[in-house]
XYZ file of C-alpha atoms in Angstrom:
684
model
C 39.372 49.918 43.220
C 36.916 50.237 46.087
C 37.992 53.869 46.582
C 36.956 54.668 43.018
C 33.633 52.895 43.478
C 32.935 54.764 46.701
C 33.782 58.084 45.086
C 31.525 57.237 42.142
C 28.678 56.272 44.482
C 29.134 59.595 46.277
C 29.436 61.574 43.030
C 26.177 60.376 41.550
C 24.384 61.379 44.764
C 25.534 64.996 44.581
C 22.687 67.448 43.848
C 22.832 69.182 40.501
C 20.702 71.866 38.927
C 18.470 70.780 36.053
C 17.256 73.657 33.895
C 13.464 73.368 33.484
C 13.150 76.608 31.565
C 12.304 74.853 28.297
C 9.095 73.369 29.706
C 5.686 75.008 29.631
C 3.890 75.733 32.926
C 2.048 72.398 33.160
C 5.073 70.361 32.079
C 7.192 72.138 34.657
C 4.631 71.450 37.372
C 4.774 67.735 36.497
C 8.581 67.765 36.548
C 8.720 69.480 39.946
C 6.043 67.399 41.710
C 8.095 64.520 43.067
C 6.569 63.357 46.349
C 3.268 61.515 46.567
C 0.990 60.078 43.856
C 0.761 62.119 40.666
C -1.399 61.579 37.582
C -0.080 63.337 34.479
C -2.811 63.345 31.839
C -0.825 63.871 28.660
C -2.893 64.512 25.539
C -1.633 63.521 22.095
C 1.486 65.443 21.033
C 1.803 67.397 24.278
C 5.460 66.568 24.983
C 4.935 63.624 27.320
C 8.372 62.052 26.833
C 10.116 65.383 27.335
C 8.173 65.941 30.551
C 8.981 62.473 31.889
C 12.697 62.732 31.209
C 12.953 66.176 32.802
C 11.009 64.936 35.821
C 13.407 62.037 36.389
C 16.461 64.217 35.706
C 15.107 66.719 38.237
C 14.741 63.922 40.809
C 18.388 62.950 40.254
C 19.341 66.604 40.419
C 17.740 66.886 43.846
C 19.921 64.068 45.135
C 17.517 61.124 44.981
C 19.568 57.978 44.473
C 19.165 56.576 40.946
C 18.922 53.090 42.455
C 15.698 54.171 44.183
C 13.988 55.214 40.935
C 11.936 52.808 38.839
C 10.643 53.882 35.413
C 8.426 51.453 33.511
C 7.084 51.656 29.977
C 5.730 49.222 27.399
C 8.494 48.669 24.843
C 12.236 48.170 25.081
C 12.637 50.842 22.420
C 10.774 53.420 24.529
C 12.781 52.428 27.617
C 16.086 52.824 25.733
C 15.066 56.236 24.371
C 14.015 57.369 27.844
C 17.335 56.251 29.325
C 19.278 58.031 26.596
C 17.405 61.299 27.121
C 17.850 61.166 30.891
C 21.555 60.442 30.427
C 21.844 63.522 28.206
C 20.302 65.655 30.962
C 21.681 64.123 34.142
C 24.796 62.270 33.082
C 25.899 58.744 33.931
C 23.720 58.566 37.038
C 20.939 57.355 34.735
C 22.802 54.060 34.285
C 22.063 53.141 37.901
C 18.302 53.432 37.392
C 15.873 50.638 36.573
C 14.360 51.830 33.297
C 12.580 48.951 31.605
C 9.396 47.351 30.394
C 7.050 45.569 32.793
C 8.263 42.224 31.480
C 11.933 43.172 31.892
C 11.208 44.235 35.464
C 9.455 40.931 36.093
C 12.385 39.020 34.595
C 14.799 40.853 36.901
C 12.735 39.939 39.959
C 12.453 36.291 38.888
C 16.176 35.975 38.184
C 16.961 37.379 41.614
C 14.670 34.777 43.209
C 14.946 31.637 41.046
C 15.250 29.399 44.109
C 11.791 30.405 45.283
C 10.292 29.492 41.913
C 12.268 26.210 41.636
C 13.617 27.338 38.273
C 17.047 26.597 36.810
C 19.277 29.674 36.625
C 19.259 29.386 32.826
C 15.503 29.107 32.460
C 13.887 29.562 29.059
C 11.276 32.155 28.113
C 8.601 30.619 25.881
C 7.257 32.949 23.228
C 3.854 32.622 21.577
C 4.969 29.949 19.101
C 6.421 27.835 21.924
C 3.238 28.256 23.958
C 1.064 27.201 21.028
C 3.238 24.120 20.527
C 2.684 23.114 24.169
C -1.059 23.783 23.895
C -1.326 21.748 20.684
C 0.554 18.852 22.222
C -1.592 19.043 25.355
C -4.858 18.989 23.442
C -3.581 16.002 21.512
C -2.526 14.084 24.634
C -5.824 14.937 26.310
C -7.537 13.331 23.296
C -9.110 16.606 22.253
C -9.501 16.807 18.434
C -7.838 19.852 16.858
C -10.806 20.279 14.562
C -12.941 21.081 17.599
C -10.430 23.197 19.505
C -8.019 25.645 17.922
C -4.797 25.701 20.038
C -4.186 29.390 19.283
C -7.681 30.331 20.403
C -7.585 28.186 23.548
C -4.163 29.557 24.482
C -5.341 33.151 23.999
C -8.436 32.524 26.105
C -6.398 30.733 28.768
C -4.031 33.696 29.068
C -6.891 36.185 29.094
C -8.595 34.568 32.098
C -5.547 34.304 34.353
C -6.093 36.182 37.575
C -3.694 38.080 39.810
C -4.129 35.201 42.259
C -1.450 33.275 40.394
C -2.027 29.639 39.600
C -5.777 30.054 39.314
C -7.835 30.792 36.252
C -11.353 32.102 36.040
C -13.166 30.516 33.080
C -15.242 33.308 31.606
C -15.682 31.747 28.175
C -19.194 31.903 26.805
C -18.599 28.599 25.031
C -18.765 25.799 27.665
C -16.588 23.583 25.450
C -13.830 26.207 25.506
C -14.129 26.522 29.282
C -13.832 22.734 29.571
C -10.718 22.702 27.370
C -9.074 25.451 29.415
C -9.749 23.721 32.720
C -8.192 20.496 31.428
C -5.315 22.090 29.523
C -4.221 24.477 32.294
C -2.679 21.847 34.666
C -0.951 20.125 31.740
C 0.387 23.447 30.424
C 1.771 24.509 33.822
C 3.368 21.121 34.462
C 4.972 21.090 31.008
C 6.583 24.494 31.468
C 7.862 23.495 34.903
C 9.301 20.267 33.494
C 11.042 22.206 30.696
C 12.505 24.813 33.040
C 10.544 27.481 31.189
C 8.292 30.456 31.815
C 6.007 32.290 29.416
C 5.523 36.022 28.968
C 2.547 36.116 31.317
C 4.685 34.450 34.000
C 7.032 37.438 33.910
C 4.213 39.380 35.583
C 2.372 36.701 37.530
C 5.389 35.040 39.183
C 6.567 38.285 40.870
C 2.995 38.792 42.088
C 2.976 35.288 43.529
C 6.302 36.010 45.233
C 5.190 39.336 46.709
C 1.920 37.938 48.058
C 3.657 34.952 49.650
C 6.807 36.656 50.967
C 6.193 40.026 52.587
C 9.872 40.278 53.508
C 10.916 40.089 49.858
C 8.222 42.593 48.879
C 9.517 44.983 51.562
C 13.011 44.740 50.077
C 11.762 45.840 46.643
C 9.550 48.547 48.167
C 12.640 49.996 49.843
C 14.670 49.699 46.654
C 12.096 51.330 44.368
C 10.913 54.224 46.529
C 9.960 56.315 43.480
C 8.070 54.750 40.583
C 6.913 56.149 37.261
C 4.709 54.325 34.747
C 4.423 55.566 31.175
C 1.320 54.793 29.051
C -0.589 54.054 32.245
C -3.849 53.753 30.327
C -2.517 50.537 28.764
C -1.828 48.715 32.032
C -3.662 45.459 32.674
C -4.814 43.960 35.971
C -1.488 42.286 36.768
C 0.591 45.380 35.936
C -1.664 47.555 38.065
C -1.368 45.159 41.000
C 2.404 44.916 40.651
C 2.816 48.700 40.853
C 0.266 48.958 43.652
C 2.242 46.517 45.781
C 5.570 48.229 45.070
C 4.275 51.719 45.971
C 1.778 50.910 48.716
C 4.188 52.191 51.403
C 5.957 55.098 49.693
C 2.885 56.320 47.742
C 5.380 57.802 45.288
C 3.765 56.701 42.016
C 3.716 58.956 38.974
C 1.279 57.645 36.364
C 1.605 59.221 32.927
C -0.882 58.560 30.171
C -3.971 59.552 28.230
C -7.284 57.802 28.731
C -8.353 59.119 25.311
C -5.647 56.939 23.737
C -6.576 53.713 25.515
C -7.009 51.365 22.526
C -5.798 48.000 23.798
C -8.798 46.686 25.718
C -8.766 43.609 23.484
C -5.243 42.918 24.746
C -6.191 43.132 28.415
C -5.656 46.855 29.098
C -8.023 48.161 31.804
C -8.969 51.800 31.227
C -10.380 52.019 34.750
C -6.789 51.915 36.054
C -6.285 55.487 34.866
C -9.881 56.672 35.274
C -9.942 55.533 38.920
C -6.440 56.725 39.805
C -7.780 59.331 42.234
C -9.971 56.703 43.911
C -7.010 54.397 44.430
C -4.720 57.273 45.471
C -7.031 59.759 47.171
C -4.235 62.255 47.847
C -3.202 62.261 44.171
C -2.363 65.439 42.281
C -3.684 65.607 38.707
C -1.808 67.619 36.059
C -3.203 68.025 32.551
C -0.923 68.533 29.536
C -3.113 70.015 26.792
C -0.820 72.158 24.645
C -0.116 70.177 21.486
C 3.177 70.670 19.614
C 2.382 68.393 16.678
C -0.773 69.324 14.777
C -2.674 72.297 13.430
C -5.622 73.672 15.417
C -8.103 72.414 12.805
C -6.886 68.844 13.216
C -7.049 69.188 17.006
C -10.541 70.698 16.833
C -11.691 67.713 14.777
C -10.164 65.341 17.353
C -11.775 67.270 20.232
C -15.170 67.142 18.479
C -15.002 63.377 18.274
C -13.580 62.405 21.666
C -15.870 64.645 23.729
C -18.681 62.197 22.910
C -17.106 59.524 25.109
C -18.813 59.261 28.477
C -15.965 57.550 30.332
C -13.046 59.953 30.112
C -11.218 62.721 31.928
C -12.012 66.036 30.306
C -9.209 67.744 28.422
C -9.110 69.966 25.328
C -6.080 70.067 23.048
C -4.852 73.413 21.715
C -1.785 74.575 19.831
C 0.196 77.610 18.728
C 0.848 75.999 15.324
C -1.870 77.979 13.538
C -5.310 77.054 12.199
C -4.116 75.069 9.176
C -6.033 73.459 6.321
C -9.511 72.020 6.654
C -9.875 68.248 6.965
C -10.517 66.803 3.484
C -13.417 64.333 3.333
C -13.874 62.218 0.187
C -16.868 60.006 -0.506
C -15.974 57.741 -3.434
C -18.467 55.819 -5.536
C -17.002 52.416 -4.632
C -13.840 50.790 -3.318
C -12.059 51.031 -6.674
C -12.854 54.737 -6.866
C -11.629 55.224 -3.300
C -8.302 53.606 -4.206
C -8.025 55.706 -7.361
C -8.685 58.909 -5.422
C -6.140 57.887 -2.772
C -3.336 57.351 -5.272
C -4.254 60.538 -7.149
C -4.059 62.636 -3.979
C -0.718 61.086 -3.014
C 0.646 61.672 -6.512
C -0.481 65.315 -6.356
C 1.255 65.810 -3.008
C 4.466 64.267 -4.329
C 4.304 66.553 -7.377
C 4.317 69.450 -4.892
C 7.655 68.192 -3.505
C 6.164 66.297 -0.558
C 8.403 63.248 0.105
C 6.563 59.933 0.000
C 7.934 59.251 3.473
C 5.901 62.160 4.904
C 2.667 60.384 3.959
C 0.883 57.701 5.980
C -2.158 55.556 5.169
C -4.042 54.336 8.243
C -6.714 51.625 8.244
C -8.781 49.853 10.876
C -7.733 46.253 10.096
C -4.897 44.441 8.345
C -7.343 42.732 6.009
C -8.068 46.060 4.288
C -4.520 46.469 3.028
C -4.626 44.310 -0.119
C -6.674 46.609 -2.339
C -4.733 49.706 -1.256
C -1.436 47.927 -1.863
C -2.554 46.919 -5.347
C -3.563 50.508 -6.107
C -0.215 51.868 -4.910
C 1.672 49.342 -7.026
C -0.377 50.207 -10.114
C 0.348 53.895 -9.547
C 4.060 53.075 -9.002
C 3.992 54.651 -5.554
C 6.651 53.077 -3.279
C 5.333 52.022 0.118
C 6.120 49.934 3.175
C 3.542 47.963 5.169
C 4.197 48.119 8.910
C 3.737 44.922 10.859
C 5.317 42.284 8.628
C 6.565 38.956 9.994
C 8.627 39.398 13.136
C 12.370 38.947 12.705
C 12.357 36.183 15.319
C 9.374 34.385 13.772
C 11.226 33.511 10.575
C 11.874 29.780 10.276
C 15.655 29.914 10.033
C 15.759 32.110 13.137
C 13.533 29.838 15.197
C 15.535 26.786 14.099
C 18.930 28.216 15.038
C 17.615 29.769 18.251
C 16.246 26.339 19.147
C 19.817 25.050 19.235
C 20.970 27.981 21.350
C 18.121 27.440 23.820
C 19.104 23.793 24.123
C 22.697 24.734 24.848
C 21.679 26.584 28.020
C 18.623 24.547 29.072
C 18.496 20.840 28.164
C 15.136 20.546 29.959
C 13.537 22.538 27.130
C 11.762 19.709 25.324
C 10.166 22.063 22.809
C 13.669 23.029 21.671
C 14.647 19.340 21.414
C 11.603 18.533 19.293
C 12.199 21.528 17.042
C 15.865 20.935 16.204
C 16.412 17.191 16.486
C 15.583 16.889 12.782
C 17.222 20.144 11.631
C 19.085 19.842 9.375
C 17.185 16.797 8.137
C 18.263 13.623 9.933
C 15.395 11.389 8.795
C 14.054 11.066 12.332
C 10.332 10.609 11.803
C 7.275 11.052 14.017
C 7.179 7.331 14.890
C 10.765 7.407 16.138
C 10.083 10.543 18.175
C 7.079 8.828 19.775
C 9.317 5.895 20.717
C 11.860 8.316 22.182
C 9.148 10.013 24.221
C 7.856 6.671 25.525
C 11.416 5.605 26.388
C 11.949 8.850 28.329
C 8.642 8.467 30.126
C 9.341 4.876 31.165
C 12.474 6.047 33.003
C 11.036 9.383 34.197
C 13.644 11.220 32.117
C 13.356 14.375 30.039
C 13.906 13.909 26.295
C 17.502 15.112 26.280
C 18.502 12.775 29.087
C 16.842 9.947 27.191
C 18.950 10.822 24.140
C 22.035 10.397 26.303
C 20.908 6.815 26.992
C 19.711 6.063 23.477
C 21.914 2.969 23.248
C 19.657 1.388 25.885
C 16.511 1.921 23.832
C 15.654 -1.337 22.082
C 12.681 0.153 20.211
C 14.892 2.496 18.173
C 17.383 0.845 15.867
C 19.795 1.277 12.976
C 20.366 4.610 11.287
C 17.758 6.403 13.392
C 19.575 5.478 16.608
C 22.885 6.642 15.097
C 21.344 9.965 14.044
C 19.920 10.547 17.535
C 23.256 9.712 19.125
C 25.046 12.027 16.686
C 22.623 14.841 17.531
C 23.181 14.365 21.265
C 26.969 14.257 20.816
C 26.907 17.501 18.822
C 24.880 19.322 21.478
C 27.076 17.968 24.276
C 30.234 19.064 22.478
C 29.039 22.627 22.104
C 27.464 22.817 25.566
C 30.964 22.398 26.931
C 32.036 25.510 25.050
C 29.259 27.828 26.268
C 31.041 30.147 28.671
C 30.929 33.922 29.243
C 33.434 35.583 26.969
C 33.447 33.057 24.139
C 29.886 32.292 23.137
C 29.883 34.558 20.060
C 32.671 32.465 18.513
C 30.892 29.301 19.628
C 27.711 30.407 17.832
C 29.609 30.946 14.560
C 31.260 27.536 14.828
C 27.931 25.869 15.576
C 26.332 27.461 12.517
C 29.108 26.154 10.283
C 29.056 22.708 11.893
C 25.300 22.315 11.387
C 25.677 23.053 7.665
C 22.122 24.378 7.788
C 23.169 26.725 5.007
C 22.889 23.746 2.646
C 19.196 23.458 3.474
C 18.669 27.168 2.905
C 20.569 26.991 -0.401
C 17.774 24.865 -1.877
C 15.507 27.920 -1.760
C 15.189 30.606 -4.430
C 18.219 32.877 -4.737
C 16.550 36.017 -3.359
C 15.016 34.178 -0.420
C 18.287 32.375 0.304
C 20.235 35.616 0.574
C 17.606 37.133 2.875
C 17.597 34.098 5.181
C 21.374 33.921 5.359
C 21.404 37.647 6.063
C 18.969 37.097 8.950
C 21.251 34.551 10.597
C 24.233 36.824 10.011
C 22.378 39.629 11.818
C 21.637 37.288 14.712
C 25.281 36.263 15.087
C 26.409 39.892 14.924
C 23.776 40.758 17.529
C 25.239 38.107 19.839
C 28.763 39.459 19.280
C 27.646 42.995 20.112
C 25.823 41.833 23.261
C 28.922 39.936 24.384
C 31.148 42.992 23.874
C 28.758 45.251 25.780
C 28.127 42.718 28.558
C 31.447 40.873 29.067
C 30.286 39.079 32.231
C 27.026 37.843 30.761
C 26.219 34.408 29.404
C 24.322 33.073 26.411
C 21.265 32.596 28.644
C 21.292 36.342 29.399
C 21.302 37.105 25.700
C 18.439 34.707 24.916
C 16.243 36.081 27.691
C 16.791 39.660 26.539
C 16.222 38.689 22.920
C 12.815 37.205 23.638
C 11.816 40.263 25.642
C 12.335 42.294 22.470
C 9.317 40.563 20.962
C 7.261 43.079 22.936
C 8.475 45.717 20.458
C 6.340 45.034 17.409
C 7.423 48.295 15.822
C 11.153 47.591 15.998
C 11.221 44.865 13.345
C 10.518 47.215 10.458
C 11.889 50.384 12.063
C 14.430 50.943 9.274
C 11.802 50.847 6.520
C 9.522 53.118 8.538
C 12.215 55.815 8.440
C 12.623 55.586 4.663
C 11.785 59.038 3.277
C 11.080 57.538 -0.138
C 8.224 55.241 0.851
C 4.616 55.871 1.849
C 3.871 54.293 5.237
C 0.860 51.984 5.475
C -0.341 50.516 8.772
C -3.284 49.823 11.049
C -4.344 52.571 13.428
C -3.204 50.433 16.348
C 0.295 50.284 14.845
C 0.375 54.052 14.351
C 0.096 54.897 18.044
C 3.123 56.923 19.128
C 3.944 57.965 15.553
C 3.301 61.174 13.628
C 3.280 62.155 9.958
C 2.854 65.466 8.112
C 0.143 64.010 5.849
C -2.284 61.322 6.996
C -4.922 59.435 4.998
C -7.489 57.470 7.004
C -9.166 55.089 4.564
C -12.310 52.959 4.702
C -13.972 55.268 7.237
C -17.287 53.418 7.034
C -19.690 52.310 9.721
C -19.023 48.647 10.351
C -15.310 49.142 9.755
C -14.572 52.208 11.877
C -16.248 51.711 14.280
C -15.844 47.994 13.735
C -19.155 46.149 13.771
C -17.960 43.411 16.118
C -16.528 45.883 18.635
C -19.774 47.856 18.669
C -21.784 44.680 19.228
C -19.509 43.784 22.145
C -19.956 47.202 23.774
C -16.671 48.666 22.581
C -17.951 51.831 20.873
C -15.968 54.166 23.147
C -12.696 52.327 22.435
C -13.455 52.541 18.703
C -13.949 56.288 19.103
C -10.626 56.512 20.919
C -9.075 54.616 18.014
C -10.393 57.211 15.541
C -9.096 59.964 17.845
C -5.631 58.381 17.801
C -5.742 58.225 13.993
C -6.698 61.892 13.653
C -3.981 63.076 16.032
C -1.215 61.347 14.046
C -1.526 64.136 11.419
C 0.676 67.211 11.636
C -0.202 69.335 8.586
C -3.032 67.782 6.606
C -5.664 65.115 7.212
C -7.659 63.202 4.583
C -10.669 60.975 5.308
C -11.794 58.594 2.546
C -14.670 56.129 2.329
C -16.628 54.352 -0.435
C -20.406 54.637 -0.805
C -20.633 50.956 -1.669
C -18.442 47.902 -1.328
C -18.351 44.278 -2.389
C -18.436 41.522 0.190
C -18.337 37.861 -0.809
C -19.217 38.829 -4.366
C -22.249 40.941 -3.395
C -22.224 44.739 -3.823
C -23.921 46.636 -1.017
C -24.372 50.243 0.039
C -22.413 51.375 3.081
C -22.620 54.449 5.268
C -19.866 56.792 6.304
C -18.654 56.401 9.856
C -20.852 57.856 12.560
C -17.662 59.466 13.889
C -17.480 61.733 10.825
C -20.897 63.108 11.788
C -19.394 64.211 15.104
C -16.913 66.592 13.430
C -18.188 70.183 13.020
C -18.997 70.909 9.366
C -16.913 74.092 9.289
C -13.817 71.966 9.889
C -14.469 69.827 6.805
C -13.878 70.329 3.098
C -16.229 67.735 1.585
C -15.998 66.073 -1.840
C -18.918 63.784 -2.631
C -17.875 62.037 -5.823
C -21.102 60.054 -6.054
C -23.032 63.213 -6.982
C -22.507 64.861 -10.400
C -20.839 68.245 -10.084
C -23.085 71.272 -10.684
C -22.127 73.370 -13.718
C -21.544 77.076 -13.011
C -22.839 79.853 -15.325
C -19.293 80.548 -16.526
C -18.694 76.856 -17.323
C -22.064 76.729 -19.123
C -21.179 79.791 -21.284
C -17.806 78.193 -22.116
C -19.471 74.940 -23.194
C -21.955 76.775 -25.428
C -19.140 78.820 -26.989
C -17.201 75.646 -27.836
C -20.310 74.044 -29.352
C -21.058 77.179 -31.419
C -17.481 77.205 -32.700
C -17.771 73.578 -33.788
C -21.047 74.279 -35.615
C -19.607 77.346 -37.349
C -16.703 75.244 -38.684
C -19.155 72.723 -40.129
């Protein structure tokens, strides 16, 4: 067996020739520049993914060990696609590489060093809902009224002010009350997660940083392992991600950063555009390669995008061009009001479909989710099928969270949030008063909740049927915990589902909703079975950790509907990043909406301009801009101006239709009208 392994190890190290002939000159330069820091500025539609995959395949072809290559991107979907493309070019050697998201990389590092973090091997990853539950409970125990402090808001602010010096926070809140709440909640929040054997998503970045700063020997081990690093979408990195990659590459200097500062649109989510703008300051020997040939859009669309983005002061100059031809002018429609804008939108879509354009080739982009209602109503009235991207996450559905709560408890009994979620599911008539007594009982013995349930007979405050229900719940969990072993947990999950009889609770819902919910659980169980088949040596804890990492991929939940050729796609501009459509409608292009008034007031005009640039460059064949001349807000009709960004597009690129101004009548039309009137008079 070892002979085969040794031969395989040797085989994947053998140099091979990777044909780079299909790349253009700049792409080829990026693929061939392997040593030292490299910044690949990849404009929209310039073949970034193709360039990245050929670069990595070329590295493997030159004999660099796949175990020494680290490729990081922002979604599991993108990482999987990258791995598949590299495998197609370079063979099975790609399997030995670390191709993942930042959070998956962080999880790997934590799992390899759980002893340092004093975490159980089967630690839980808390998602946003779990975090909010802890924050809400903390505010309550700290005697902070929910009416004064919103747990979601405080949690978001708390996460946003974490620093790379892990364990410390820097209160930057303008509201002193919020700063006070954060300072008091932070110790409680950290202690709660530690007690529950849990980490949150931010920990997946901050804990490795803590480790690397405290243990130089461990950092050196990872620096030697990942001697070549590549980061995709570098413009979207935050402070922690930047620091993590800086530490890993500080010795080798082999960092390839790929991205486009003109598409940096996630500042509100913590992305730091200076990471890409200052790349040459941080890596003074860096080579910069610009990819500017676009393979997606017409030249007119690119010219419009170039006109807009050149007005940003903080950017790296680049000008997109294409061999796709000049194409149609950008259509600009000024409607009389919002109703007229919707009517024009549906009319234009109907006209395109009448010309054999599939509905699925059409996308409607808007600045905010709140705009969607009126456009949805208009599409329904016009009987135009559509899908709205960004619906409720698969894992956020109640039946999913309930069942996953049981699975979390099976691998980590310290997870008190899981206990509290499922102890009364299905309904066991265990009320809030009884749960408070259970919590007090646990606290008096310095036990976690699950341990307290194991001693429930000793609790004199809880009596009768409630005590029996708690004991029954504990017995059920204990019985199934004994069955959780690698190789059999898919069957265990099916048996647990049947034993819970949670289906009875779902059956009380409407028929359509019941079938959907049951189908969701069925998908989950099948997902577990597939994971078990593909990873025979893994455990249920491995599956749960990977499952929660998938919540990074907001676009995956409705991926099937987004590929439906019979439905118009509707989404925010943020959600459209990375996508492309033959026909794009950008709606509500008014000042105050795009750019958004709040963002402008907060100094975010350049990011708003980048957002408009991203929207424009989603279009392949034809681009439509629509806006109303007046709108109604809170029952009051007011005039509104077109976006200042429209003014930045050269007039010769636009075909303008101002529907608020009566059309002028030509001489021919006037003669025709008079002729018709004369004919009518002659008949009389």
